[in-house]
Coordinates of C-alpha atoms and ligand atoms in Angstrom, one line a residue:
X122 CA 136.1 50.7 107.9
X123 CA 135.9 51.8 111.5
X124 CA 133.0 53.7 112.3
X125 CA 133.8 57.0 113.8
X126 CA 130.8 58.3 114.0
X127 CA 130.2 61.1 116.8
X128 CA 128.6 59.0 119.9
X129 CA 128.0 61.5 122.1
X130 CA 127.0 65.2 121.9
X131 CA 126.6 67.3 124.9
X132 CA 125.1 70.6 125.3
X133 CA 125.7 73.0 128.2
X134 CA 123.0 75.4 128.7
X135 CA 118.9 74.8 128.7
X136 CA 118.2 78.9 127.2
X137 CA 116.4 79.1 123.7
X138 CA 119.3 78.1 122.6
X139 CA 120.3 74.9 123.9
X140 CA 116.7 73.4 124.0
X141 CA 115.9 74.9 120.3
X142 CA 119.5 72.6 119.6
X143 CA 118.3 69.6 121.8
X144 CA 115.0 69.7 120.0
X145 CA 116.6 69.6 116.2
X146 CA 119.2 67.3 116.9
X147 CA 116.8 64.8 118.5
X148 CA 114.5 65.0 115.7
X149 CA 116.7 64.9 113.1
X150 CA 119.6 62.1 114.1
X151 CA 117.3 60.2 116.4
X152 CA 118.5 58.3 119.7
X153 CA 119.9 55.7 117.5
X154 CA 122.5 57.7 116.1
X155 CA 124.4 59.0 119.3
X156 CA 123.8 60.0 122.8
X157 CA 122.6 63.8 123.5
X158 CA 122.4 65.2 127.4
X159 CA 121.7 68.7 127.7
X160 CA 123.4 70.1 131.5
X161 CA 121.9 72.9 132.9
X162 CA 121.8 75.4 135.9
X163 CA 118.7 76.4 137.1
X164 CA 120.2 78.4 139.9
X165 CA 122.0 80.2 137.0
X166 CA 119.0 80.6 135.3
X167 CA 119.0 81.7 131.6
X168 CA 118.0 85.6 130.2
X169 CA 114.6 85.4 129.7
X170 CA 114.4 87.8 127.0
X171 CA 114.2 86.6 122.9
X172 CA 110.3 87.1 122.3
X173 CA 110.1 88.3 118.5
X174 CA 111.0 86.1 115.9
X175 CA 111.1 86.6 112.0
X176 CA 109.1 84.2 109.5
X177 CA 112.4 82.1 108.5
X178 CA 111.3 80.2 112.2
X179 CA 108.6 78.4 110.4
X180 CA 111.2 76.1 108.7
X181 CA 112.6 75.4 111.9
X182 CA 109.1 74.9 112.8
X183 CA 108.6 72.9 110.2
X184 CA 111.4 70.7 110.8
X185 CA 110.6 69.7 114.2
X186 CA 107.2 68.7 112.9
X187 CA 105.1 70.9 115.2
X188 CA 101.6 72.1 114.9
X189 CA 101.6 76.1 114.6
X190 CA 98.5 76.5 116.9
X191 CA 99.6 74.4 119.7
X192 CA 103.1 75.8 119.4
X193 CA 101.4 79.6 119.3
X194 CA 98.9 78.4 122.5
X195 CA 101.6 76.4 124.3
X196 CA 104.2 79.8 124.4
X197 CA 101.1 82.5 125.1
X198 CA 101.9 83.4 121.5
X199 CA 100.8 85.7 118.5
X200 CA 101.7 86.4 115.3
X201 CA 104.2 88.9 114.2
X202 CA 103.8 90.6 110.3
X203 CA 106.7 93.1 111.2
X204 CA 108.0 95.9 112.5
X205 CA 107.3 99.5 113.0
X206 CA 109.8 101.5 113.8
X207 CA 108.4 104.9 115.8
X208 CA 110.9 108.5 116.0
X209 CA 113.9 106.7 114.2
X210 CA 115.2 108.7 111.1
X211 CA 113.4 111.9 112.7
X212 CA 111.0 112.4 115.8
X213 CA 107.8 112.1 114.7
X214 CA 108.2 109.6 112.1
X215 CA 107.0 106.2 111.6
X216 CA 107.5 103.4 109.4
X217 CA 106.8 99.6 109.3
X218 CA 109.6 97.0 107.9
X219 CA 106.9 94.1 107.0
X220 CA 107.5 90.7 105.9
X221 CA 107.1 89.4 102.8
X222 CA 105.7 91.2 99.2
X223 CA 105.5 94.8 98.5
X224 CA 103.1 95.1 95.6
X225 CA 103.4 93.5 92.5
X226 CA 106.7 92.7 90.2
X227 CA 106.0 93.7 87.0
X228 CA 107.6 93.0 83.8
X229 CA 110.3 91.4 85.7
X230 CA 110.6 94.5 87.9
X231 CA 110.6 95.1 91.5
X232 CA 107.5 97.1 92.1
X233 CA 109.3 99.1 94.5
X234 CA 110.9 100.9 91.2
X235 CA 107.5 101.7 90.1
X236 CA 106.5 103.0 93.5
X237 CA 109.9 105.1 93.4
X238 CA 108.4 106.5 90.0
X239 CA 105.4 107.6 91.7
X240 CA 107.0 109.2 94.8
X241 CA 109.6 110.8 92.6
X242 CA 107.2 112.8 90.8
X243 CA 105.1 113.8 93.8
X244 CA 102.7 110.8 94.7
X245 CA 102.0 110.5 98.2
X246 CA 101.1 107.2 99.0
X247 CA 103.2 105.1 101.2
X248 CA 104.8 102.3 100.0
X249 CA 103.3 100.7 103.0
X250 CA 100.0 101.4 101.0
X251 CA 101.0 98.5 98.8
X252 CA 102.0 96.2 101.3
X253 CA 99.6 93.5 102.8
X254 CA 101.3 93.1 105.8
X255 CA 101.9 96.6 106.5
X256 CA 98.3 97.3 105.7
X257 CA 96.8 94.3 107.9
X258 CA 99.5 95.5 110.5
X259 CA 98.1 98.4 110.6
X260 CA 94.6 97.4 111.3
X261 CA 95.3 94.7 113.5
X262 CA 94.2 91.8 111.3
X263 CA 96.1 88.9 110.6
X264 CA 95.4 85.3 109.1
X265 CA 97.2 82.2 107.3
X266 CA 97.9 82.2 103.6
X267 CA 94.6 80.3 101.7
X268 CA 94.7 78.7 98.4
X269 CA 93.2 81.8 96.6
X270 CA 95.2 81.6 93.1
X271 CA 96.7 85.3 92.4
X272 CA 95.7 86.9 95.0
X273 CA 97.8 88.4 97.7
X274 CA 96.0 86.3 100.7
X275 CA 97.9 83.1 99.1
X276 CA 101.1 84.5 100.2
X277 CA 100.8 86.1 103.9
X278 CA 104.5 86.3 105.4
X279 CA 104.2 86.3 109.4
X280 CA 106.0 85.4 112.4
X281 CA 105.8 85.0 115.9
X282 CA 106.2 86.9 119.5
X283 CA 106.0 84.4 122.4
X284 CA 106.9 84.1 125.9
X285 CA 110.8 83.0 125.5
X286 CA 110.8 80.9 129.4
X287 CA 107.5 78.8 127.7
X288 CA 109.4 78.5 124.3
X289 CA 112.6 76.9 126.3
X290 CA 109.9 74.7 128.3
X291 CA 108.4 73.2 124.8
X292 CA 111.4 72.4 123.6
X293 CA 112.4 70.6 126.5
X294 CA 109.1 68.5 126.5
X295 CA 109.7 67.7 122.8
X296 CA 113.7 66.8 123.3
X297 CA 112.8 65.1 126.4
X298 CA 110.1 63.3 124.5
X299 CA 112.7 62.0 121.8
X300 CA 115.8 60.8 124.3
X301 CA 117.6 63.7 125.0
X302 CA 119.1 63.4 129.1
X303 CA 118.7 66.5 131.3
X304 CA 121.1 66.7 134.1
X305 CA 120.5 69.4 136.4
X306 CA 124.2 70.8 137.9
X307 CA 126.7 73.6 137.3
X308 CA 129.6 73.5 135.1
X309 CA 132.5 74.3 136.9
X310 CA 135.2 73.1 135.3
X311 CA 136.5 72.1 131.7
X312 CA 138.6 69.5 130.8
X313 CA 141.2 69.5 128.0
X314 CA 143.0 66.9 126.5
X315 CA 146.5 67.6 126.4
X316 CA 147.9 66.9 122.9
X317 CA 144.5 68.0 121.1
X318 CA 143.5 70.9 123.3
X319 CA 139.8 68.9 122.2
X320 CA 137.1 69.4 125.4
X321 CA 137.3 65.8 126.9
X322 CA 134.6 66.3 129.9
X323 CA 133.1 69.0 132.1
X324 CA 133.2 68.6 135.8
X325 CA 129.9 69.5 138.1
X326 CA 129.4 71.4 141.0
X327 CA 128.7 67.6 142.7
X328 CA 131.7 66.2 141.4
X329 CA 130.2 64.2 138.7
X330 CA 131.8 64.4 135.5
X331 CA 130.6 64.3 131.7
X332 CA 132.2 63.5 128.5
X333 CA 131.5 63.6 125.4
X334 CA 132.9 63.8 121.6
X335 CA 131.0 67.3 120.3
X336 CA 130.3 70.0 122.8
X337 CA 127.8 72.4 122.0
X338 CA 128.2 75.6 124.1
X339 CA 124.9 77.5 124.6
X340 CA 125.6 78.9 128.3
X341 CA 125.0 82.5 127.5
X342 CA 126.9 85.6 127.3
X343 CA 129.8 83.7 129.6
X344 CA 130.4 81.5 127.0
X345 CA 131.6 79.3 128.9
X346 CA 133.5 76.7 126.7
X347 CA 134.1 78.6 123.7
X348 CA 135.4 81.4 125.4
X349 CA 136.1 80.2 129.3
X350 CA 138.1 77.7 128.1
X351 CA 138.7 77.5 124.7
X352 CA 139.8 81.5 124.7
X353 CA 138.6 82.2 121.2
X354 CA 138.2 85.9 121.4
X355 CA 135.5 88.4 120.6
X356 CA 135.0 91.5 117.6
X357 CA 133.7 93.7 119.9
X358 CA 131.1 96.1 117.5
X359 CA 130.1 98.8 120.0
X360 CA 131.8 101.5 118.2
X361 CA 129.0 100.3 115.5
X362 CA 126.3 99.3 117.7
X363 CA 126.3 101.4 120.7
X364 CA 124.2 99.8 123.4
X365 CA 125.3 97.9 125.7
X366 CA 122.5 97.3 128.1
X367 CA 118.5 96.5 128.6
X368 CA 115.6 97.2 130.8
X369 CA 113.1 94.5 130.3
X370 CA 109.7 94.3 132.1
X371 CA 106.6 92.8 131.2
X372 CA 103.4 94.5 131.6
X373 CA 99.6 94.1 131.4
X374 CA 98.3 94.2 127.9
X375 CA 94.7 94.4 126.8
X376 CA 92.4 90.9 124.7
X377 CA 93.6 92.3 121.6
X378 CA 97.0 92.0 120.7
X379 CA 98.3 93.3 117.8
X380 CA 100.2 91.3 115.3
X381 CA 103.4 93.7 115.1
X382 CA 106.3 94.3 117.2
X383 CA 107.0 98.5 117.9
X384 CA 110.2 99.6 118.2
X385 CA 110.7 103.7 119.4
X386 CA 113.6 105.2 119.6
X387 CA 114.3 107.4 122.7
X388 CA 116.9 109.7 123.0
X389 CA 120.0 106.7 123.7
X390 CA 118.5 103.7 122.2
X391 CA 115.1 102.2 122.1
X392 CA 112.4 100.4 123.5
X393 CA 110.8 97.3 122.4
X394 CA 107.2 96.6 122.9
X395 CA 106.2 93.0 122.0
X396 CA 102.2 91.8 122.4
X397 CA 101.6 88.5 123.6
X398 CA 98.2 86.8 124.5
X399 CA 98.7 87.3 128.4
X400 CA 100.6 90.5 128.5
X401 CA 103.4 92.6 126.7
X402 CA 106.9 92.2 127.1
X403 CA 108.7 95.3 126.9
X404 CA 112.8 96.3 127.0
X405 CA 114.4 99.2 126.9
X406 CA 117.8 98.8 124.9
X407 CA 120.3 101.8 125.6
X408 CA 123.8 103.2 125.7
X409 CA 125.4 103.0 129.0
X410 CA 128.0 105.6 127.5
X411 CA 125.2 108.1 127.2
X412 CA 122.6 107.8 129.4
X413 CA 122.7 106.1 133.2
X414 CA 120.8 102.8 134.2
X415 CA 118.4 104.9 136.2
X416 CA 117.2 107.3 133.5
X417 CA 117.1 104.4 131.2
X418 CA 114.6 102.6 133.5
X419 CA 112.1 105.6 133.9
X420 CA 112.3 105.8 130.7
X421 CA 110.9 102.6 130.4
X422 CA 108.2 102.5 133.5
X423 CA 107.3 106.3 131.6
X424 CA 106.6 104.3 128.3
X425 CA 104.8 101.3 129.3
X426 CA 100.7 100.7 127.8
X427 CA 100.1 98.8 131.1
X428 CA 101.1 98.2 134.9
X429 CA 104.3 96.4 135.2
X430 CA 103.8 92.8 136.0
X431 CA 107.2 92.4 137.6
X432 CA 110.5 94.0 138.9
X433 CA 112.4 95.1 135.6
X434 CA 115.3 93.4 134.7
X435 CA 119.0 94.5 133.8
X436 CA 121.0 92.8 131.4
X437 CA 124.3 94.0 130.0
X438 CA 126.0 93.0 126.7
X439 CA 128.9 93.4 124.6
X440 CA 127.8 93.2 121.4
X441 CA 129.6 91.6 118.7
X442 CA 131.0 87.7 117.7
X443 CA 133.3 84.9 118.5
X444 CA 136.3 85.2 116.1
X445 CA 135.6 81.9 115.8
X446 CA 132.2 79.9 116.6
X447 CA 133.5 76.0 116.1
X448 CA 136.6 75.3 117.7
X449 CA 137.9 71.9 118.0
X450 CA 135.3 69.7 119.3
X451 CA 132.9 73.1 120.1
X452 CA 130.4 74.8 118.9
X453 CA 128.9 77.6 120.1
X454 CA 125.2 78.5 120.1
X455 CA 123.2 81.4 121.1
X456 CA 124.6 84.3 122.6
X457 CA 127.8 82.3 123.9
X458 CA 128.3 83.0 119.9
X459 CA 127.8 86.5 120.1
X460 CA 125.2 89.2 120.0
X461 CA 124.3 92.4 117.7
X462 CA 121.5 93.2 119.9
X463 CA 117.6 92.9 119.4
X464 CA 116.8 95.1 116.9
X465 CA 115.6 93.1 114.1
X466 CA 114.5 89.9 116.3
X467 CA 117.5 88.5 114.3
X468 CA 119.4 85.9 117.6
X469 CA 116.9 83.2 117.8
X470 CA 117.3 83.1 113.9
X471 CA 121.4 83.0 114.3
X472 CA 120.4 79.8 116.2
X473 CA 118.2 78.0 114.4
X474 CA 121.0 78.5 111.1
X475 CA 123.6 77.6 113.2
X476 CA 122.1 74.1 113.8
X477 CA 121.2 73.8 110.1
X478 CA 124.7 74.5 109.2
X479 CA 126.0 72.4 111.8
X480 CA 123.8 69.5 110.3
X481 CA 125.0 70.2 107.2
X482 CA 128.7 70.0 108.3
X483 CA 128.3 67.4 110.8
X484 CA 131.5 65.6 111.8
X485 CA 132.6 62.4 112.5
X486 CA 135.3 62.7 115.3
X487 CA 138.0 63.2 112.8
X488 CA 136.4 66.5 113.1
X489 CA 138.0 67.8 109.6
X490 CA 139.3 71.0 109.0
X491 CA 138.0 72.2 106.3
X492 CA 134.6 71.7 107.2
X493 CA 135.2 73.9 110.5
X494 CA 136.8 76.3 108.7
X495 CA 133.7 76.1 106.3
X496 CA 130.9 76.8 108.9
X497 CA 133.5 79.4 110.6
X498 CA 133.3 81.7 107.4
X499 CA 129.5 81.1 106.5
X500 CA 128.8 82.0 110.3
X501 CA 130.6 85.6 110.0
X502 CA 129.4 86.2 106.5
X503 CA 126.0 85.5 107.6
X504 CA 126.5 88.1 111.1
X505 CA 128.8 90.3 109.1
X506 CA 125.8 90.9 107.0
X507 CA 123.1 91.2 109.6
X508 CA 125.1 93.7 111.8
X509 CA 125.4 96.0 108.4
X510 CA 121.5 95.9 108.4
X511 CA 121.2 96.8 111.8
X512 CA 124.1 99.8 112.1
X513 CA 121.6 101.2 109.0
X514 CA 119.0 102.1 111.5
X515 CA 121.4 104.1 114.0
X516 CA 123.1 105.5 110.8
X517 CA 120.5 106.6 108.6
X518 CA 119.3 109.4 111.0
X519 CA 118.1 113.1 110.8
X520 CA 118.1 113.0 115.0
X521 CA 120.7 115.7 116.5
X522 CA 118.3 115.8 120.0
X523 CA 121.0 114.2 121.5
X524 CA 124.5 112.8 122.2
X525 CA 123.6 109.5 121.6
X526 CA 121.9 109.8 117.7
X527 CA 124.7 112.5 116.9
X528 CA 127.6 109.9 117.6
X529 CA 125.2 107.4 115.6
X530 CA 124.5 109.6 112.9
X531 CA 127.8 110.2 112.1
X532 CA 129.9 107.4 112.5
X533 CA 132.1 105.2 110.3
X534 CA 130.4 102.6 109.0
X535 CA 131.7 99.0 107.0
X536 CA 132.4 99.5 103.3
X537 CA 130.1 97.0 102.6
X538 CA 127.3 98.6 104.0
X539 CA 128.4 101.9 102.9
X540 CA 128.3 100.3 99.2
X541 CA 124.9 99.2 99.6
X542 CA 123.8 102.7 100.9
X543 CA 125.3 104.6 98.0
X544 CA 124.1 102.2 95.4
X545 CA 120.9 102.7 96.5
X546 CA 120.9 106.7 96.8
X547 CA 121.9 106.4 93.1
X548 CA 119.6 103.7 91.0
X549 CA 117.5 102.5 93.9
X550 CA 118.7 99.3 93.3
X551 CA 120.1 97.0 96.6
X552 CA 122.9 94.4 95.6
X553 CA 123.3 91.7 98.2
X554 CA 124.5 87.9 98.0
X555 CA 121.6 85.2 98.1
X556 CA 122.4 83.9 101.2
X557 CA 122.2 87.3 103.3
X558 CA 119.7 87.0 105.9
X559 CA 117.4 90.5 104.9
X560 CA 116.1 90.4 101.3
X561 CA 116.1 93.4 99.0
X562 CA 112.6 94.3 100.2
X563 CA 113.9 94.3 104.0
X564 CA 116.7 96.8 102.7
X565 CA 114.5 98.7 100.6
X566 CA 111.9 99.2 103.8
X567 CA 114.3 100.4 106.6
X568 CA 116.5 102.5 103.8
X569 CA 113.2 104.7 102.6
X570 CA 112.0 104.1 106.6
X571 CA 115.3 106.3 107.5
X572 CA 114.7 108.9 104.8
X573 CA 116.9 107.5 102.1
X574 CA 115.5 108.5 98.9
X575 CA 116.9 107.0 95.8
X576 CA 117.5 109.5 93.1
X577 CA 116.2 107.1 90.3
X578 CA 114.8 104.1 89.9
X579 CA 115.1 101.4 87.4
X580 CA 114.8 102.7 83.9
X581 CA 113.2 99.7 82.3
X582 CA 110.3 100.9 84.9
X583 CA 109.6 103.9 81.9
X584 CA 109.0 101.1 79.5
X585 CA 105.4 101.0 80.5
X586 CA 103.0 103.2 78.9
X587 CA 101.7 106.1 81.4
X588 CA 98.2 105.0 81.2
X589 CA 98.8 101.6 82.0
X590 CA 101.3 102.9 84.5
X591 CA 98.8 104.9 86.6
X592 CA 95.9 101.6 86.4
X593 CA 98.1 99.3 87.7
X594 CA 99.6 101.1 90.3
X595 CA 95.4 102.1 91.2
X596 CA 94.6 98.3 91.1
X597 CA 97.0 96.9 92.8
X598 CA 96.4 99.1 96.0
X599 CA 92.9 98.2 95.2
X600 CA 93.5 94.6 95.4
X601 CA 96.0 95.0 98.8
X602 CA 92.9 97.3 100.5
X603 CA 90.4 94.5 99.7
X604 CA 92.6 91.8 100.3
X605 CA 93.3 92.8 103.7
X606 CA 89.2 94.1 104.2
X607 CA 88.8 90.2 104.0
X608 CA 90.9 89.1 107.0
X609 CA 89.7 88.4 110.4
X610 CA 91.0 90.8 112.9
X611 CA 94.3 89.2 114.9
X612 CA 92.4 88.9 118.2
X613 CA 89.4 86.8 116.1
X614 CA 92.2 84.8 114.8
X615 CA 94.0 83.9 117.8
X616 CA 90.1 82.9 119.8
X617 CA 89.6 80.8 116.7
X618 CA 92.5 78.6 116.3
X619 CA 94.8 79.0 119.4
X620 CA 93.6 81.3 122.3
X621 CA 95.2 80.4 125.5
X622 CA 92.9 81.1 129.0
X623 CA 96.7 81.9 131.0
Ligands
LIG842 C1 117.8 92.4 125.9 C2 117.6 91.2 124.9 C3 116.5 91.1 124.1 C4 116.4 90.1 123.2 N1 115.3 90.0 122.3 C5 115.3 89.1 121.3 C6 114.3 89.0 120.4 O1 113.3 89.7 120.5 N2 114.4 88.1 119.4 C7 115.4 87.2 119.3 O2 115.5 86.4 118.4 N3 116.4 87.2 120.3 C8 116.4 88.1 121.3 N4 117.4 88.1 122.2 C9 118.3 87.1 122.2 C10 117.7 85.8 122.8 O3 117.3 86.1 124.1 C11 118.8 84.8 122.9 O4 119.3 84.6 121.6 C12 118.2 83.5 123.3 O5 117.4 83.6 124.4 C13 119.2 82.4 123.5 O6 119.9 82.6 124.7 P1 120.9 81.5 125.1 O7 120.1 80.2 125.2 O8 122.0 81.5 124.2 O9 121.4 82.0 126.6 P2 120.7 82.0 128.0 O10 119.3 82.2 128.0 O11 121.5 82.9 128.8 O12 120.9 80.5 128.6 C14 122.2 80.1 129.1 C15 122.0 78.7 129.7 O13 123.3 78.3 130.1 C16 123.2 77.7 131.4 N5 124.5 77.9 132.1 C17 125.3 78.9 132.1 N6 126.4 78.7 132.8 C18 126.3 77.4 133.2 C19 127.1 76.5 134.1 N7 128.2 77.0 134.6 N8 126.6 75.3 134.3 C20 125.5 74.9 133.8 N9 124.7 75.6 133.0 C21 125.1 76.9 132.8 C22 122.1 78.6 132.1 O14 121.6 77.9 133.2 C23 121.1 78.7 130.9 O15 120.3 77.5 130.9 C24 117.4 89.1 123.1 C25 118.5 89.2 124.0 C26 118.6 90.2 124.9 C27 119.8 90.3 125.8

């Protein structure tokens, strides 16, 4: 049988996204298996931005075989247990989405329903008060998972905030290391074939031209195969997620870090604040519709916790997706695939499941149908489903201080998060499909974050006898306040096992 086995893949773009791409497909198909060359402009330059990450990374992580305290020292970085979000349902207000368990599951229940039980009858104790994460977060503390049987500290979900130019520059020493080719050179044409409309080669600035039998696009928001010359179209979501536009600038932080990203919501949009070891990057993400680039960027030199380390940045963004993300003999990665916006730390994600989809689809240059078509609808179920979770932060508002959260507030929203929304405001139960990104737990966070409040919760909860209803609920915030009394502080961490001197 003739082998027609993919020979040569080329990517164009050296972001996050094209190096993250170099580095898996290196690792995993080896240089035996087919030629990789990664082209890339360094007078074009790539955003910059992408600094927060969510837990799901450490597969990635963990596929490319690196060690997490090199990784964390090599990219200035630290560790991330979630977020809190400051002024978002009402001024004033704050609450932290954190990763991983809320409590305890009893009797096959969500503990959340127990914890709705409680509030619904007058408790007042957050449900962050039941939360490792949320409680470490909010003491600045922060360590591993240990072997430690039952106890929560055998199960600590975390991420990462790095610096995104150091991340690409890893990944590029690890690809390099394992035979991917660098050129250096501007794409400045695409060739088509003519019967196929397949990509055949790219033509340089200096004339040289490279083919290839898969093209991976990661050039950015230009998209520059995909879109350029491919002319896939794009969903534009801004009637659903407003901004449009960023301020970033980094600024002097202090030696203690803490292990959380904030995100507070000004009066169009909101403003990220993400700590690394040797300084904090900071954006401010608005609406150009209602607010001008200068007020946005006071807004962000008004709202920064150190002096600005650098000139702040513009970017501007349509968010939304490809209508299709494999086309032909393309693929597109990163934001050439589309963007939502940073919300939820979600696009370096999209990336990393891209390139596990892709592996799991890879083609042979028949290039099948059906197994484009396949990665095509997994891709928009999987953003479909992660813009739904965003547009639930901008629509689950009490804000009317402005334009900006009054459109937000009460706009049209997808049936399918509208479902989710109303289910929840009736049993406080959250149906979702498996392989959605956010868990139950996420949804259940940011909906009582905004000030959703269930009107029940899950009747089996009542099957538990009132005594034994009120000890468990004392113990296990017992066992979360000890628990999290026996972790170092973040800072103490980070000297211990990966402090950087930059
Ligand atoms: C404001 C903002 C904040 C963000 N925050 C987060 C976050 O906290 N967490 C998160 O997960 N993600 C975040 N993201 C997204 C994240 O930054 C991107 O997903 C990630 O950086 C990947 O970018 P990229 O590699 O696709 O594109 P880019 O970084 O733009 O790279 C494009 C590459 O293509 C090359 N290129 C372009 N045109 C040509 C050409 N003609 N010839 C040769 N080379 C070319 C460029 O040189 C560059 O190397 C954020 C994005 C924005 C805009």
């Amino acid at each position: 049988m003739k082998n027609n086995n993919i020979r040569k893949i080329v990517i164009v773009g050296g972001g996050t996204a094209g190096w993250m791409a170099a580095a898996a497909l290196s690792r995993v198909l080896k240089s035996r298996f087919c030629d990789i060359e990664l082209v890339e402009s360094e007078s074009i330059g790539t955003v910059g931005v992408g600094e927060a990450t969510i837990p799901q990374i450490q597969v990635f992580n963990h596929m490319l075989g690196l060690d997490e305290d090199e990784f964390v020292r090599e990219t200035c970085g630290t560790f991330k247990l979630g977020i809190q979000f400051v002024d978002w349902g009402r001024k004033g207000d704050s609450y932290i989405h954190a990763f991983g368990e809320v409590g305890k599951d009893m009797e096959g229940i969500p503990f959340y329903h127990y914890w709705l039980k409680e509030h619904l009858r007058g408790g007042s104790q957050e449900i962050g008060e039941y939360t490792l994460t949320a409680l470490a977060a909010q003491q600045a503390r922060f360590m591993r998972s240990i072997d430690a049987g039952n106890s929560p500290l055998s199960n600590i979900t975390y991420a990462f905030h790095f610096d995104a130019v150091l991340y690409a520059r890893y990944l590029r020493s690890y690809a390099e290391k394992r035979g991917v080719q660098r050129i250096e050179g501007k794409v400045i044409d695409t060739l088509l074939d003519d019967d196929s409309g397949f990509i055949r080669s790219l033509r340089l600035n200096d004339g040289r031209t490279i083919d290839g039998d898969l093209f991976i696009d990661c050039s950015g928001f230009r998209g520059l195969l995909i879109e350029k010359a491919l002319g896939v179209g794009y969903d534009d979501w801004r009637h659903w997620l407003p901004c449009d536009s960023a301020w970033a600038v980094p600024c002097e932080g202090d030696d203690a870090p803490l292990p959380y990203t904030r995100s507070t919501a000004h009066s169009a949009g909101w403003q990220w604040r993400i700590p690394l070891q040797h300084r904090i990057g900071n954006g401010h993400v608005f609406s150009s519709r209602f607010m001008d680039e200068s007020a946005a960027q006071s807004i962000l030199l008004n709202n920064l916790d150190g002096k600005p380390l650098a000139e702040p940045k513009l970017l501007r963004f349509t968010t939304g997706k490809r209508k299709q993300f494999w086309h032909k003999n393309c693929i597109a990665l990163g934001l050439a695939s589309g963007f939502m916006e940073p919300l939820e730390s979600t696009s370096i994600h999209l990336v990393q499941s891209a390139i596990a989809r892709l592996l799991s689809l890879f083609p042979d240059r028949n290039f099948a149908r059906e197994d484009i078509d396949e990665y095509n609808r997994q891709t928009h179920f999987e953003m479909d489903r992660i813009r739904d979770f965003l547009i639930l932060h901008y629509r689950a508002t009490e804000r009317d201080d402005s334009e900006f959260w009054n459109y937000c507030r009460t706009m049209d929203i997808p049936d399918s998060l509208g479902q989710k929304i109303d289910q929840f405001r009736a049993s406080g139960r959250i149906v979702r499909a498996n392989s959605e990104l956010f868990n139950e737990l996420s949804w259940m966070e940011v909906m009582l974050g905004q000030g959703i409040v269930p009107h029940s919760y899950h009747p089996l909860v009542d099957a538990m006898a009132e005594e034994q209803f009120a000890g468990r609920m004392r113990e296990i915030q017992s066992v979360m306040q000890n628990s999290v009394a026996a972790m170092p502080s973040h800072r103490e961490f980070i000297r211990r096992h990966c402090a950087i001197d930059c």
